[in-house]
Short mmCIF file of the C-alpha atoms (twelve columns), coordinates in Angstrom:
data_MODEL
# 
_entry.id   MODEL 
# 
loop_
_atom_site.group_PDB 
_atom_site.id 
_atom_site.type_symbol 
_atom_site.label_atom_id 
_atom_site.label_alt_id 
_atom_site.label_comp_id 
_atom_site.label_asym_id 
_atom_site.label_seq_id 
_atom_site.Cartn_x 
_atom_site.Cartn_y 
_atom_site.Cartn_z 
_atom_site.pdbx_PDB_model_num 
ATOM 1   C CA . MET A 1   -116.241 60.020 94.890  1 
ATOM 2   C CA . SER A 2   -117.556 57.614 97.532  1 
ATOM 3   C CA . SER A 3   -118.604 58.706 101.017 1 
ATOM 4   C CA . VAL A 4   -118.656 56.832 104.299 1 
ATOM 5   C CA . THR A 5   -121.617 57.437 106.591 1 
ATOM 6   C CA . THR A 6   -121.813 57.094 110.356 1 
ATOM 7   C CA . ASP A 7   -124.023 54.022 109.870 1 
ATOM 8   C CA . ASP A 8   -121.309 52.423 107.715 1 
ATOM 9   C CA . VAL A 9   -118.703 52.999 110.395 1 
ATOM 10  C CA . MET A 10  -120.982 51.676 113.144 1 
ATOM 11  C CA . SER A 11  -121.943 48.605 111.090 1 
ATOM 12  C CA . LYS A 12  -118.289 47.814 110.459 1 
ATOM 13  C CA . ALA A 13  -117.459 48.297 114.135 1 
ATOM 14  C CA . HIS A 14  -120.329 46.019 115.192 1 
ATOM 15  C CA . ALA A 15  -119.245 43.363 112.693 1 
ATOM 16  C CA . GLU A 16  -115.638 43.472 113.917 1 
ATOM 17  C CA . SER A 17  -116.812 43.301 117.533 1 
ATOM 18  C CA . TYR A 18  -119.057 40.319 116.761 1 
ATOM 19  C CA . ASP A 19  -116.250 38.509 114.912 1 
ATOM 20  C CA . ALA A 20  -113.851 39.091 117.801 1 
ATOM 21  C CA . ALA A 21  -116.379 37.789 120.325 1 
ATOM 22  C CA . ALA A 22  -117.120 34.744 118.188 1 
ATOM 23  C CA . ALA A 23  -113.410 34.004 117.846 1 
ATOM 24  C CA . ASP A 24  -112.961 34.262 121.607 1 
ATOM 25  C CA . ARG A 25  -115.905 31.919 122.252 1 
ATOM 26  C CA . SER A 26  -114.505 29.370 119.832 1 
ATOM 27  C CA . LYS A 27  -111.324 29.160 121.920 1 
ATOM 28  C CA . HIS A 28  -113.198 28.275 125.088 1 
ATOM 29  C CA . ALA A 29  -116.350 26.445 124.009 1 
ATOM 30  C CA . PRO A 30  -116.450 22.927 122.537 1 
ATOM 31  C CA . SER A 31  -117.449 22.755 118.895 1 
ATOM 32  C CA . ALA A 32  -119.483 20.039 117.208 1 
ATOM 33  C CA . HIS A 33  -116.605 19.841 114.725 1 
ATOM 34  C CA . ASP A 34  -113.929 19.479 117.414 1 
ATOM 35  C CA . ALA A 35  -112.917 15.819 117.239 1 
ATOM 36  C CA . SER A 36  -111.469 15.936 120.759 1 
ATOM 37  C CA . VAL A 37  -114.879 16.676 122.295 1 
ATOM 38  C CA . LYS A 38  -117.545 14.051 121.752 1 
ATOM 39  C CA . PRO A 39  -121.281 14.551 122.298 1 
ATOM 40  C CA . PHE A 40  -123.199 12.072 124.407 1 
ATOM 41  C CA . ARG A 41  -126.752 10.812 124.271 1 
ATOM 42  C CA . VAL A 42  -129.222 12.184 126.819 1 
ATOM 43  C CA . THR A 43  -132.797 10.980 127.195 1 
ATOM 44  C CA . PHE A 44  -135.407 13.658 127.863 1 
ATOM 45  C CA . ILE A 45  -138.884 12.650 128.961 1 
ATOM 46  C CA . ILE A 46  -141.224 15.567 128.339 1 
ATOM 47  C CA . ARG A 47  -144.795 15.881 129.558 1 
ATOM 48  C CA . ARG A 48  -146.791 16.717 126.426 1 
ATOM 49  C CA . PHE A 49  -150.316 18.089 126.145 1 
ATOM 50  C CA . ASP A 50  -152.224 19.352 123.125 1 
ATOM 51  C CA . PRO A 51  -155.705 20.568 124.128 1 
ATOM 52  C CA . GLU A 52  -156.998 19.948 120.602 1 
ATOM 53  C CA . VAL A 53  -156.059 16.269 120.725 1 
ATOM 54  C CA . ASP A 54  -155.355 15.078 124.274 1 
ATOM 55  C CA . GLU A 55  -157.717 14.579 127.174 1 
ATOM 56  C CA . GLU A 56  -154.816 14.297 129.624 1 
ATOM 57  C CA . PRO A 57  -151.078 15.099 129.521 1 
ATOM 58  C CA . HIS A 58  -148.729 12.225 128.681 1 
ATOM 59  C CA . TRP A 59  -144.974 11.613 128.715 1 
ATOM 60  C CA . VAL A 60  -142.892 11.311 125.536 1 
ATOM 61  C CA . ASP A 61  -139.234 10.213 125.281 1 
ATOM 62  C CA . TYR A 62  -136.606 11.951 123.144 1 
ATOM 63  C CA . ASP A 63  -132.934 11.034 122.726 1 
ATOM 64  C CA . VAL A 64  -130.697 14.026 122.028 1 
ATOM 65  C CA . ASP A 65  -126.949 14.344 121.445 1 
ATOM 66  C CA . MET A 66  -125.637 16.961 123.865 1 
ATOM 67  C CA . TYR A 67  -122.436 18.507 125.183 1 
ATOM 68  C CA . ALA A 68  -121.750 19.091 128.866 1 
ATOM 69  C CA . THR A 69  -121.977 22.864 128.444 1 
ATOM 70  C CA . ASP A 70  -125.309 22.710 126.604 1 
ATOM 71  C CA . ARG A 71  -128.427 23.750 128.454 1 
ATOM 72  C CA . VAL A 72  -131.834 22.142 128.721 1 
ATOM 73  C CA . LEU A 73  -133.120 24.937 126.489 1 
ATOM 74  C CA . ASP A 74  -130.651 23.805 123.806 1 
ATOM 75  C CA . ALA A 75  -132.120 20.304 124.025 1 
ATOM 76  C CA . LEU A 76  -135.648 21.649 123.565 1 
ATOM 77  C CA . PHE A 77  -134.528 23.600 120.507 1 
ATOM 78  C CA . LYS A 78  -132.944 20.444 119.046 1 
ATOM 79  C CA . ILE A 79  -136.073 18.384 119.688 1 
ATOM 80  C CA . LYS A 80  -138.291 21.021 118.104 1 
ATOM 81  C CA . ALA A 81  -135.995 21.444 115.084 1 
ATOM 82  C CA . ASP A 82  -135.098 17.819 114.434 1 
ATOM 83  C CA . GLN A 83  -137.700 15.529 115.992 1 
ATOM 84  C CA . ASP A 84  -141.041 17.207 116.696 1 
ATOM 85  C CA . GLY A 85  -141.861 20.704 115.503 1 
ATOM 86  C CA . SER A 86  -145.082 20.758 117.523 1 
ATOM 87  C CA . LEU A 87  -143.244 20.923 120.863 1 
ATOM 88  C CA . THR A 88  -144.361 24.153 122.552 1 
ATOM 89  C CA . PHE A 89  -142.493 26.188 125.169 1 
ATOM 90  C CA . ARG A 90  -141.772 29.834 125.969 1 
ATOM 91  C CA . ARG A 91  -138.338 31.386 125.636 1 
ATOM 92  C CA . SER A 92  -136.873 34.766 124.789 1 
ATOM 93  C CA . CYS A 93  -133.472 36.051 125.902 1 
ATOM 94  C CA . ALA A 94  -131.962 32.634 126.766 1 
ATOM 95  C CA . HIS A 95  -129.688 34.315 129.333 1 
ATOM 96  C CA . GLY A 96  -131.660 34.060 132.583 1 
ATOM 97  C CA . ILE A 97  -132.989 37.624 132.440 1 
ATOM 98  C CA . CYS A 98  -136.464 37.484 130.888 1 
ATOM 99  C CA . GLY A 99  -137.726 34.539 132.949 1 
ATOM 100 C CA . SER A 100 -139.780 33.166 130.039 1 
ATOM 101 C CA . ASP A 101 -138.568 29.551 130.104 1 
ATOM 102 C CA . ALA A 102 -139.477 28.561 133.647 1 
ATOM 103 C CA . MET A 103 -140.342 24.844 133.848 1 
ATOM 104 C CA . ARG A 104 -139.989 21.835 136.113 1 
ATOM 105 C CA . ILE A 105 -136.786 19.910 135.433 1 
ATOM 106 C CA . ASN A 106 -136.394 16.677 137.388 1 
ATOM 107 C CA . GLY A 107 -139.097 17.857 139.763 1 
ATOM 108 C CA . ARG A 108 -137.595 21.289 140.477 1 
ATOM 109 C CA . ASN A 109 -138.620 24.671 139.136 1 
ATOM 110 C CA . ARG A 110 -135.760 26.087 137.060 1 
ATOM 111 C CA . LEU A 111 -135.009 28.219 134.034 1 
ATOM 112 C CA . ALA A 112 -134.206 25.946 131.095 1 
ATOM 113 C CA . CYS A 113 -131.628 28.450 129.829 1 
ATOM 114 C CA . LYS A 114 -129.682 28.336 133.117 1 
ATOM 115 C CA . THR A 115 -129.769 24.574 133.656 1 
ATOM 116 C CA . LEU A 116 -126.581 23.018 132.276 1 
ATOM 117 C CA . ILE A 117 -126.508 19.401 131.176 1 
ATOM 118 C CA . LYS A 118 -123.332 18.841 133.214 1 
ATOM 119 C CA . ASP A 119 -125.261 19.729 136.381 1 
ATOM 120 C CA . LEU A 120 -127.815 16.970 135.816 1 
ATOM 121 C CA . ASP A 121 -127.540 13.228 136.410 1 
ATOM 122 C CA . ILE A 122 -127.534 12.106 132.790 1 
ATOM 123 C CA . ASP A 123 -127.239 8.452  133.769 1 
ATOM 124 C CA . LYS A 124 -130.979 8.780  134.250 1 
ATOM 125 C CA . PRO A 125 -133.602 10.364 131.982 1 
ATOM 126 C CA . VAL A 126 -134.172 14.111 132.411 1 
ATOM 127 C CA . TYR A 127 -137.833 14.813 133.139 1 
ATOM 128 C CA . VAL A 128 -139.247 18.121 131.879 1 
ATOM 129 C CA . GLU A 129 -142.772 19.419 132.493 1 
ATOM 130 C CA . ALA A 130 -144.703 22.663 132.857 1 
ATOM 131 C CA . ILE A 131 -144.678 24.585 136.141 1 
ATOM 132 C CA . LYS A 132 -147.534 23.682 138.501 1 
ATOM 133 C CA . GLY A 133 -150.479 25.635 139.864 1 
ATOM 134 C CA . LEU A 134 -151.375 27.559 136.694 1 
ATOM 135 C CA . PRO A 135 -153.725 26.409 133.891 1 
ATOM 136 C CA . LEU A 136 -151.854 24.287 131.347 1 
ATOM 137 C CA . GLU A 137 -152.208 25.652 127.813 1 
ATOM 138 C CA . LYS A 138 -149.978 23.345 125.784 1 
ATOM 139 C CA . ASP A 139 -146.927 21.171 126.533 1 
ATOM 140 C CA . LEU A 140 -144.572 23.317 128.664 1 
ATOM 141 C CA . MET A 141 -146.609 26.522 128.409 1 
ATOM 142 C CA . VAL A 142 -149.062 27.685 131.095 1 
ATOM 143 C CA . ASP A 143 -151.544 30.555 131.348 1 
ATOM 144 C CA . LEU A 144 -149.727 33.297 133.307 1 
ATOM 145 C CA . ASP A 145 -152.712 35.653 133.586 1 
ATOM 146 C CA . PRO A 146 -153.536 34.710 137.221 1 
ATOM 147 C CA . PHE A 147 -149.876 35.171 138.157 1 
ATOM 148 C CA . PHE A 148 -149.682 38.644 136.638 1 
ATOM 149 C CA . GLN A 149 -153.061 39.635 138.061 1 
ATOM 150 C CA . ALA A 150 -151.747 38.966 141.574 1 
ATOM 151 C CA . TYR A 151 -148.679 41.028 140.682 1 
ATOM 152 C CA . ARG A 152 -150.838 43.953 139.552 1 
ATOM 153 C CA . ASP A 153 -153.066 43.688 142.641 1 
ATOM 154 C CA . VAL A 154 -150.209 44.610 145.013 1 
ATOM 155 C CA . GLN A 155 -149.626 47.907 143.161 1 
ATOM 156 C CA . PRO A 156 -145.954 47.307 142.222 1 
ATOM 157 C CA . PHE A 157 -145.036 50.871 141.300 1 
ATOM 158 C CA . LEU A 158 -143.747 53.938 143.116 1 
ATOM 159 C CA . GLN A 159 -146.483 56.108 144.630 1 
ATOM 160 C CA . ALA A 160 -145.367 59.444 146.046 1 
ATOM 161 C CA . ASN A 161 -147.626 62.211 147.377 1 
ATOM 162 C CA . SER A 162 -145.143 65.002 146.720 1 
ATOM 163 C CA . GLU A 163 -143.299 66.256 143.669 1 
ATOM 164 C CA . PRO A 164 -139.525 65.759 143.482 1 
ATOM 165 C CA . PRO A 165 -137.338 68.876 143.706 1 
ATOM 166 C CA . GLU A 166 -137.441 70.739 140.411 1 
ATOM 167 C CA . GLY A 167 -134.912 69.292 138.021 1 
ATOM 168 C CA . ARG A 168 -133.833 66.682 140.580 1 
ATOM 169 C CA . GLU A 169 -134.351 62.982 141.195 1 
ATOM 170 C CA . ARG A 170 -135.851 61.596 144.371 1 
ATOM 171 C CA . LEU A 171 -132.720 60.996 146.406 1 
ATOM 172 C CA . GLN A 172 -132.208 57.987 148.654 1 
ATOM 173 C CA . SER A 173 -129.389 56.964 150.950 1 
ATOM 174 C CA . ILE A 174 -127.337 53.844 150.337 1 
ATOM 175 C CA . LYS A 175 -128.614 52.502 153.659 1 
ATOM 176 C CA . ASP A 176 -132.276 52.973 152.683 1 
ATOM 177 C CA . ARG A 177 -131.677 51.408 149.265 1 
ATOM 178 C CA . ALA A 178 -130.044 48.355 150.827 1 
ATOM 179 C CA . ILE A 179 -133.221 47.508 152.763 1 
ATOM 180 C CA . TYR A 180 -135.046 46.308 149.650 1 
ATOM 181 C CA . ASP A 181 -132.124 45.635 147.313 1 
ATOM 182 C CA . ASP A 182 -132.698 41.875 147.234 1 
ATOM 183 C CA . THR A 183 -136.289 42.109 146.026 1 
ATOM 184 C CA . THR A 184 -135.391 44.371 143.084 1 
ATOM 185 C CA . LYS A 185 -133.853 41.318 141.398 1 
ATOM 186 C CA . CYS A 186 -137.180 39.616 140.591 1 
ATOM 187 C CA . ILE A 187 -137.653 38.796 136.889 1 
ATOM 188 C CA . LEU A 188 -141.253 37.537 137.241 1 
ATOM 189 C CA . CYS A 189 -140.410 34.045 136.023 1 
ATOM 190 C CA . ALA A 190 -143.031 32.518 138.387 1 
ATOM 191 C CA . CYS A 191 -140.590 29.856 139.638 1 
ATOM 192 C CA . CYS A 192 -141.153 30.810 143.272 1 
ATOM 193 C CA . THR A 193 -144.925 31.123 143.123 1 
ATOM 194 C CA . THR A 194 -145.450 27.849 141.252 1 
ATOM 195 C CA . SER A 195 -143.191 25.954 143.659 1 
ATOM 196 C CA . CYS A 196 -145.448 26.900 146.593 1 
ATOM 197 C CA . PRO A 197 -147.736 24.106 147.912 1 
ATOM 198 C CA . VAL A 198 -150.247 26.691 149.138 1 
ATOM 199 C CA . PHE A 199 -150.476 28.233 145.672 1 
ATOM 200 C CA . TRP A 200 -151.057 24.789 144.144 1 
ATOM 201 C CA . THR A 201 -154.160 24.275 146.293 1 
ATOM 202 C CA . ASP A 202 -155.454 27.826 146.742 1 
ATOM 203 C CA . GLY A 203 -156.170 29.727 143.569 1 
ATOM 204 C CA . GLN A 204 -156.727 32.986 145.492 1 
ATOM 205 C CA . TYR A 205 -153.331 33.180 147.254 1 
ATOM 206 C CA . PHE A 206 -151.216 36.101 146.019 1 
ATOM 207 C CA . GLY A 207 -148.125 33.907 145.951 1 
ATOM 208 C CA . PRO A 208 -144.461 34.651 146.725 1 
ATOM 209 C CA . ALA A 209 -143.646 36.690 143.596 1 
ATOM 210 C CA . ALA A 210 -146.432 39.200 144.200 1 
ATOM 211 C CA . ILE A 211 -145.359 39.586 147.835 1 
ATOM 212 C CA . VAL A 212 -141.716 40.031 146.804 1 
ATOM 213 C CA . ASN A 213 -142.704 42.840 144.438 1 
ATOM 214 C CA . ALA A 214 -144.878 44.443 147.106 1 
ATOM 215 C CA . HIS A 215 -141.895 44.247 149.495 1 
ATOM 216 C CA . ARG A 216 -139.759 46.134 146.977 1 
ATOM 217 C CA . PHE A 217 -142.054 49.194 147.293 1 
ATOM 218 C CA . ILE A 218 -143.261 48.771 150.876 1 
ATOM 219 C CA . PHE A 219 -139.711 49.332 152.097 1 
ATOM 220 C CA . ASP A 220 -138.777 52.026 149.564 1 
ATOM 221 C CA . SER A 221 -138.299 55.240 151.577 1 
ATOM 222 C CA . ARG A 222 -139.446 57.306 148.585 1 
ATOM 223 C CA . ASP A 223 -142.862 55.613 148.459 1 
ATOM 224 C CA . ASP A 224 -145.937 56.841 150.343 1 
ATOM 225 C CA . ALA A 225 -148.296 53.906 149.770 1 
ATOM 226 C CA . SER A 226 -146.634 51.241 151.895 1 
ATOM 227 C CA . GLN A 227 -149.634 51.069 154.243 1 
ATOM 228 C CA . VAL A 228 -151.965 50.471 151.296 1 
ATOM 229 C CA . ARG A 229 -149.934 47.427 150.261 1 
ATOM 230 C CA . LEU A 230 -149.656 46.180 153.841 1 
ATOM 231 C CA . ASP A 231 -153.447 46.329 154.115 1 
ATOM 232 C CA . ILE A 232 -153.785 44.399 150.836 1 
ATOM 233 C CA . LEU A 233 -151.401 41.685 152.034 1 
ATOM 234 C CA . ASN A 234 -153.069 41.477 155.460 1 
ATOM 235 C CA . ASP A 235 -156.002 39.848 153.659 1 
ATOM 236 C CA . LYS A 236 -156.762 36.173 154.334 1 
ATOM 237 C CA . GLU A 237 -155.149 35.313 150.994 1 
ATOM 238 C CA . GLY A 238 -152.126 37.495 151.698 1 
ATOM 239 C CA . VAL A 239 -148.899 36.829 153.594 1 
ATOM 240 C CA . TRP A 240 -150.592 34.819 156.354 1 
ATOM 241 C CA . ARG A 241 -151.232 31.947 153.930 1 
ATOM 242 C CA . CYS A 242 -147.453 31.403 153.716 1 
ATOM 243 C CA . ARG A 243 -146.366 28.239 155.550 1 
ATOM 244 C CA . THR A 244 -142.613 29.001 155.426 1 
ATOM 245 C CA . THR A 245 -141.601 25.858 153.533 1 
ATOM 246 C CA . PHE A 246 -138.737 27.701 151.754 1 
ATOM 247 C CA . ASN A 247 -139.701 26.128 148.410 1 
ATOM 248 C CA . CYS A 248 -139.872 29.621 146.939 1 
ATOM 249 C CA . THR A 249 -136.384 30.563 148.100 1 
ATOM 250 C CA . ASP A 250 -134.932 27.303 146.769 1 
ATOM 251 C CA . ALA A 251 -136.625 27.798 143.390 1 
ATOM 252 C CA . CYS A 252 -135.603 31.408 142.738 1 
ATOM 253 C CA . PRO A 253 -133.059 31.520 139.869 1 
ATOM 254 C CA . ARG A 254 -131.944 34.977 140.998 1 
ATOM 255 C CA . GLY A 255 -131.080 33.893 144.527 1 
ATOM 256 C CA . ILE A 256 -133.653 36.155 146.204 1 
ATOM 257 C CA . GLN A 257 -134.330 35.336 149.852 1 
ATOM 258 C CA . VAL A 258 -138.050 35.096 149.161 1 
ATOM 259 C CA . THR A 259 -139.110 33.576 152.489 1 
ATOM 260 C CA . LYS A 260 -137.166 36.274 154.366 1 
ATOM 261 C CA . ALA A 261 -138.929 38.999 152.368 1 
ATOM 262 C CA . ILE A 262 -142.338 37.492 153.192 1 
ATOM 263 C CA . ALA A 263 -141.392 37.373 156.883 1 
ATOM 264 C CA . GLU A 264 -140.371 41.048 156.773 1 
ATOM 265 C CA . VAL A 265 -143.766 41.976 155.321 1 
ATOM 266 C CA . LYS A 266 -145.485 39.992 158.098 1 
ATOM 267 C CA . GLN A 267 -143.429 41.870 160.702 1 
ATOM 268 C CA . ALA A 268 -144.340 45.224 159.142 1 
ATOM 269 C CA . ILE A 269 -148.047 44.321 159.300 1 
ATOM 270 C CA . VAL A 270 -147.727 43.424 162.987 1 
ATOM 271 C CA . ARG A 271 -145.867 46.698 163.703 1 
ATOM 272 C CA . GLY A 272 -148.458 48.650 161.761 1 
ATOM 273 C CA . HIS A 273 -145.851 50.351 159.575 1 
ATOM 274 C CA . ARG A 274 -142.849 49.488 157.430 1 
# 
């Protein structure tokens, strides 16, 4: 007599769900086997650098067959799989959540997984290079340690001097939550920080992403260390190095009003409290 376990039922349910989703996608997305939708040739010019071989970065051309709904990340996968397996870049979720695949595409900081081919001018080559201002490790990959050190330096975690009510969460009003809602969206992709001209020339500047994450806790009504962070950012390499060019706001793939957040931190420092 055969038995059916919970795992068997769940596996079958997952398989059916996956098949249904795949069938739905096939109705709406072009297929390489769909004769009515033709791929087109796109030229990508990628700035390559291998520290074991190259003294300086150099540009290399690649022609790739793409569809309008493909993304730049898809092109990089195709190049790595079919043309040059040594091409190096970071990627993880491929859905604009992890922030791993930040790079400069046609001179702008973007996430490769969120940049659609149809949104680019494919009559011209698409230029792809690593983000600026951080040490280049290889090809499209940079050393993010300085970026994350600045993030850690602003103490981006809740610090409360009192215990929450027993068995209860720390409650907060909708109005208080709305004050810092925008800056909770940061995914630490480094697009904003590495689009900042000040960061390019000053290796000590905290940078927009660190300030955004400080903002998220400075204005949290449940936190008791806002003054500590304001003192940290009142340093000569803190918020006063910002020149309000709005590059950071334009670069943010999550739509965070980065420049506004930096201005609000400046105002809090001047007031002497959040």
